[in-house]
Short mmCIF file of C-alpha atoms and ligand atoms in Angstrom, two decimals:
data_model
loop_
_atom_site.label_atom_id
_atom_site.label_comp_id
_atom_site.label_asym_id
_atom_site.label_seq_id
_atom_site.Cartn_x
_atom_site.Cartn_y
_atom_site.Cartn_z
CA MET A 1 166.55 36.92 -183.85
CA ASN A 2 167.61 39.78 -181.63
CA PRO A 3 171.26 40.35 -180.76
CA GLN A 4 172.65 38.90 -177.53
CA ASN A 5 169.70 36.63 -176.85
CA THR A 6 171.71 33.69 -175.62
CA GLU A 7 170.24 31.45 -172.90
CA THR A 8 170.13 27.79 -173.86
CA GLU A 9 168.51 24.54 -172.77
CA LYS A 10 170.74 21.74 -173.90
CA THR A 11 170.29 18.16 -174.87
CA SER A 12 172.77 15.68 -176.30
CA ASP A 13 172.92 13.89 -179.62
CA HIS A 14 175.52 12.13 -181.69
CA ASN A 15 177.91 13.95 -183.98
CA ALA A 16 176.57 15.10 -187.33
CA GLY A 17 177.66 17.30 -190.19
CA ASN A 18 181.32 16.58 -189.52
CA ARG A 19 182.28 17.21 -193.11
CA THR A 20 179.98 17.66 -196.03
CA VAL A 21 180.30 19.25 -199.45
CA VAL A 22 177.56 21.28 -201.11
CA ASP A 23 177.31 22.52 -204.66
CA PHE A 24 177.17 26.31 -204.93
CA HIS A 25 176.74 27.49 -208.51
CA GLY A 26 178.73 24.50 -209.76
CA GLN A 27 181.53 24.90 -207.21
CA PRO A 28 182.06 22.42 -204.38
CA LEU A 29 181.86 24.19 -201.05
CA GLU A 30 182.90 22.73 -197.73
CA PHE A 31 180.09 22.86 -195.14
CA ARG A 32 181.23 21.44 -191.84
CA ILE A 33 181.41 21.80 -188.07
CA VAL A 34 183.95 24.32 -186.77
CA GLY A 35 187.02 22.80 -185.15
CA PRO A 36 189.87 23.88 -182.89
CA ASP A 37 191.93 25.04 -185.89
CA ASP A 38 189.26 27.43 -187.19
CA ALA A 39 189.61 30.20 -184.58
CA THR A 40 191.42 32.59 -186.94
CA ILE A 41 189.06 32.25 -189.91
CA LEU A 42 186.00 32.25 -187.65
CA GLY A 43 187.30 35.44 -186.02
CA ASP A 44 187.84 36.93 -189.49
CA TYR A 45 184.22 36.10 -190.32
CA PHE A 46 182.86 37.57 -187.08
CA VAL A 47 184.72 40.88 -187.35
CA SER A 48 183.77 41.21 -191.03
CA LEU A 49 180.01 41.22 -190.36
CA SER A 50 178.39 44.56 -191.12
CA THR A 51 176.39 46.64 -188.67
CA GLU A 52 173.26 45.75 -190.64
CA THR A 53 173.88 42.02 -190.34
CA ARG A 54 174.69 42.35 -186.62
CA ARG A 55 171.42 44.25 -186.21
CA ARG A 56 169.61 41.16 -187.54
CA TYR A 57 171.77 38.41 -186.10
CA GLY A 58 173.14 38.30 -182.56
CA PRO A 59 173.50 34.88 -180.95
CA HIS A 60 176.73 35.98 -179.23
CA ALA A 61 179.50 38.58 -179.51
CA PHE A 62 181.29 38.78 -182.85
CA ASP A 63 184.93 39.20 -181.91
CA ARG A 64 188.10 37.13 -182.09
CA GLU A 65 187.98 36.17 -178.42
CA THR A 66 184.53 34.63 -178.88
CA ALA A 67 185.74 32.78 -181.98
CA GLU A 68 188.60 31.29 -179.96
CA GLN A 69 186.30 30.26 -177.12
CA LEU A 70 183.78 28.66 -179.48
CA CYS A 71 186.42 26.75 -181.41
CA ALA A 72 188.08 25.53 -178.21
CA THR A 73 184.86 24.35 -176.61
CA THR A 74 182.74 23.27 -179.56
CA ASP A 75 180.54 20.26 -178.69
CA PRO A 76 178.73 18.79 -181.71
CA GLY A 77 176.63 16.70 -179.31
CA GLU A 78 174.90 19.89 -178.17
CA THR A 79 175.27 22.46 -180.92
CA LEU A 80 176.35 22.18 -184.54
CA ARG A 81 178.30 25.30 -185.46
CA MET A 82 178.46 24.82 -189.21
CA ILE A 83 180.73 26.88 -191.43
CA ALA A 84 180.82 27.15 -195.21
CA VAL A 85 184.43 27.53 -196.34
CA ASP A 86 185.50 29.04 -199.64
CA ARG A 87 188.83 27.47 -200.58
CA THR A 88 189.13 29.14 -203.97
CA ALA A 89 190.65 32.26 -202.40
CA ALA A 90 194.37 32.47 -201.57
CA THR A 91 193.52 31.75 -197.95
CA PRO A 92 190.42 29.79 -196.90
CA ARG A 93 187.56 32.04 -195.94
CA ILE A 94 184.33 31.38 -194.02
CA ILE A 95 181.38 32.71 -196.01
CA ALA A 96 178.52 31.47 -193.83
CA TYR A 97 177.99 30.41 -190.22
CA PHE A 98 174.87 28.44 -189.28
CA ILE A 99 174.18 27.48 -185.67
CA LEU A 100 171.92 24.49 -185.04
CA ILE A 101 171.25 23.76 -181.37
CA LEU A 102 170.24 20.13 -180.88
CA GLY A 103 167.54 21.15 -178.46
CA VAL A 104 165.62 24.23 -177.47
CA ARG A 105 166.25 27.49 -175.62
CA ASP A 106 164.45 28.42 -172.41
CA ASP A 107 162.92 31.68 -173.64
CA ASP A 108 161.78 30.09 -176.92
CA VAL A 109 160.16 27.29 -174.88
CA VAL A 110 158.21 29.86 -172.83
CA ARG A 111 156.86 31.69 -175.89
CA TYR A 112 155.88 28.48 -177.67
CA GLN A 113 154.19 27.24 -174.50
CA ILE A 114 152.00 30.34 -174.53
CA LEU A 115 151.21 29.61 -178.19
CA GLY A 116 150.06 26.12 -177.19
CA ILE A 117 152.99 24.48 -178.98
CA PRO A 118 155.08 22.62 -176.39
CA LEU A 119 158.69 22.31 -177.56
CA ASN A 120 160.60 19.10 -176.96
CA ALA A 121 164.33 19.32 -176.18
CA ALA A 122 164.92 15.72 -177.26
CA GLN A 123 163.34 16.07 -180.70
CA ASP A 124 163.38 19.75 -181.69
CA CYS A 125 166.32 21.82 -182.88
CA THR A 126 166.97 25.56 -183.01
CA LEU A 127 168.39 27.49 -185.95
CA ALA A 128 170.39 30.72 -186.22
CA PRO A 129 171.81 31.25 -189.74
CA SER A 130 174.09 33.90 -191.19
CA VAL A 131 175.79 34.50 -194.53
CA ALA A 132 178.71 36.88 -195.16
CA ASP A 133 177.52 40.28 -196.35
CA ASP A 134 179.00 39.97 -199.84
CA TYR A 135 177.36 36.56 -200.34
CA GLN A 136 173.86 37.44 -199.13
CA SER A 137 170.94 37.09 -201.59
CA LYS A 138 172.99 34.92 -203.96
CA GLY A 139 171.42 31.60 -203.06
CA LEU A 140 174.11 30.45 -200.64
CA GLY A 141 171.83 30.42 -197.59
CA SER A 142 169.33 28.27 -199.48
CA VAL A 143 171.96 25.71 -200.51
CA LEU A 144 173.16 25.42 -196.91
CA MET A 145 169.64 25.39 -195.52
CA ARG A 146 168.69 22.41 -197.67
CA ARG A 147 171.73 20.50 -196.43
CA LEU A 148 171.15 21.47 -192.81
CA VAL A 149 167.56 20.24 -192.99
CA GLU A 150 168.88 16.91 -194.30
CA ILE A 151 171.36 16.74 -191.42
CA ALA A 152 168.67 17.55 -188.86
CA ARG A 153 166.49 14.78 -190.28
CA GLU A 154 169.41 12.34 -190.35
CA ILE A 155 169.98 12.83 -186.63
CA GLY A 156 166.32 12.32 -185.82
CA ARG A 157 165.14 15.87 -185.18
CA THR A 158 161.49 16.37 -186.06
CA ARG A 159 161.00 20.16 -185.86
CA MET A 160 163.17 23.23 -186.28
CA VAL A 161 162.46 26.61 -184.64
CA LEU A 162 164.20 29.96 -184.96
CA TRP A 163 166.51 31.11 -182.19
CA GLY A 164 164.63 34.09 -180.72
CA GLY A 165 162.33 34.23 -183.76
CA THR A 166 163.05 36.66 -186.56
CA GLN A 167 162.54 40.40 -186.69
CA ALA A 168 159.31 41.27 -188.51
CA THR A 169 161.20 43.94 -190.46
CA ASN A 170 163.76 41.39 -191.71
CA ASP A 171 161.90 40.86 -194.99
CA ARG A 172 164.62 38.78 -196.59
CA ALA A 173 164.84 36.38 -193.63
CA VAL A 174 161.04 36.05 -193.42
CA HIS A 175 160.93 35.25 -197.16
CA PHE A 176 163.86 32.85 -196.77
CA TYR A 177 162.22 30.88 -193.95
CA HIS A 178 158.86 30.69 -195.72
CA LYS A 179 160.60 29.52 -198.86
CA HIS A 180 162.17 26.70 -196.86
CA GLY A 181 158.84 25.59 -195.44
CA PHE A 182 158.67 27.39 -192.11
CA THR A 183 155.26 28.47 -190.83
CA THR A 184 154.71 31.64 -188.81
CA VAL A 185 153.04 30.61 -185.56
CA GLY A 186 153.33 33.67 -183.36
CA GLU A 187 154.34 37.29 -182.97
CA PHE A 188 156.01 38.94 -180.00
CA GLN A 189 157.72 42.19 -179.07
CA GLU A 190 161.41 42.11 -178.09
CA PRO A 191 162.54 44.68 -177.20
CA PRO A 192 159.23 46.45 -176.52
CA GLY A 193 157.94 48.12 -179.70
CA PHE A 194 159.83 45.77 -182.05
CA ASN A 195 157.83 42.92 -183.59
CA ASN A 196 159.29 39.47 -184.15
CA TYR A 197 157.84 36.28 -185.61
CA ASP A 198 158.14 32.78 -184.24
CA MET A 199 158.45 30.33 -187.13
CA ILE A 200 158.61 26.55 -187.07
CA LEU A 201 159.45 23.87 -189.62
CA ASP A 202 158.22 20.26 -189.52
CA LEU A 203 161.14 18.14 -190.65
C1 COA B 301 168.90 35.46 -193.93
C2 COA B 301 170.12 34.86 -194.64
C3 COA B 301 170.74 33.77 -193.77
C4 COA B 301 169.64 34.21 -195.95
O1 COA B 301 170.75 33.74 -196.66
P1 COA B 301 170.94 34.20 -198.20
O2 COA B 301 172.11 33.51 -198.74
O3 COA B 301 170.96 35.69 -198.26
O4 COA B 301 169.58 33.63 -198.80
P2 COA B 301 169.24 33.23 -200.31
O5 COA B 301 169.98 34.10 -201.26
O6 COA B 301 169.37 31.78 -200.47
O7 COA B 301 167.68 33.58 -200.33
C5 COA B 301 167.25 34.88 -200.04
C6 COA B 301 165.85 35.04 -200.56
O8 COA B 301 165.33 36.29 -200.08
C7 COA B 301 164.93 37.08 -201.18
N1 COA B 301 165.13 38.47 -200.78
C8 COA B 301 166.24 39.22 -200.83
N2 COA B 301 165.99 40.45 -200.33
C9 COA B 301 164.69 40.46 -199.97
C10 COA B 301 163.83 41.44 -199.40
N3 COA B 301 164.27 42.67 -199.08
N4 COA B 301 162.54 41.10 -199.16
C11 COA B 301 162.06 39.87 -199.46
N5 COA B 301 162.83 38.90 -200.01
C12 COA B 301 164.13 39.21 -200.26
C13 COA B 301 165.80 36.64 -202.34
O9 COA B 301 165.23 36.97 -203.57
C14 COA B 301 165.80 35.13 -202.07
O10 COA B 301 164.57 34.56 -202.43
P3 COA B 301 164.38 33.65 -203.75
O11 COA B 301 165.35 32.53 -203.61
O12 COA B 301 162.95 33.23 -203.67
O13 COA B 301 164.71 34.54 -204.92
C15 COA B 301 171.18 35.93 -195.00
O14 COA B 301 170.59 36.89 -195.88
C16 COA B 301 171.75 36.65 -193.78
O15 COA B 301 172.70 36.19 -193.19
N6 COA B 301 171.18 37.82 -193.42
C17 COA B 301 171.70 38.64 -192.32
C18 COA B 301 171.57 37.92 -190.99
C19 COA B 301 170.16 37.45 -190.76
O16 COA B 301 169.19 38.14 -191.03
N7 COA B 301 170.06 36.22 -190.21
C20 COA B 301 168.78 35.64 -189.85
C21 COA B 301 168.35 36.12 -188.51
S1 COA B 301 166.76 35.48 -188.05
#
């Protein structure tokens, strides 16, 4: 996904992923939807992201104001903003933030249409995952991904696509998505000169 690529087509669905616990290397980890009380820890997470991660991941601005807005307006009927919370530290800390839109985005729809793969706002969902820099490549994303796929299935979604695709140079993300069953279905340039892959998962 490319930074600041934000337009959305919305659809509604019932609440999901309200509170769930995943096992991460033998430790229970909270994986749940952000709520109104999470603005401070979500802001901490956003401002902690490195330049390298922001270069790969940019669904919206990463500042405290955005965290406050998102926590105040979160609507699990449209978008699941899932956070993984480490409670073993002195103060709870968000160590991953996965966005799952229950629907599809306009510019993704256009690209998939050209590929001959019509997206369906009522049945498809759209993923944008991130893991804190110091937790990347330790298996956390995979644990959360498996749970998120279960949640998407539980709420009746049948396919998952990547929000704005993934940068072709993002080798780890490309490996990660393939490992979780995604298929590469297209390639596009955004911005011009920079290749990205569209990848889709049948749920
Ligand atoms: C992509 C991301 C969500 C994956 O989460 P994660 O916790 O790091 O993922 P995991 O540790 O579960 O899995 C990473 C896999 O990539 C592999 N990997 C790590 N670096 C790699 C590289 N340079 N090239 C290829 N594979 C690589 C790991 O070995 C692991 O594969 P394995 O389980 O087969 O051994 C996370 O790395 C991240 O937030 N990256 C920055 C933001 C980003 O790129 N978001 C996605 C935008 S489309």
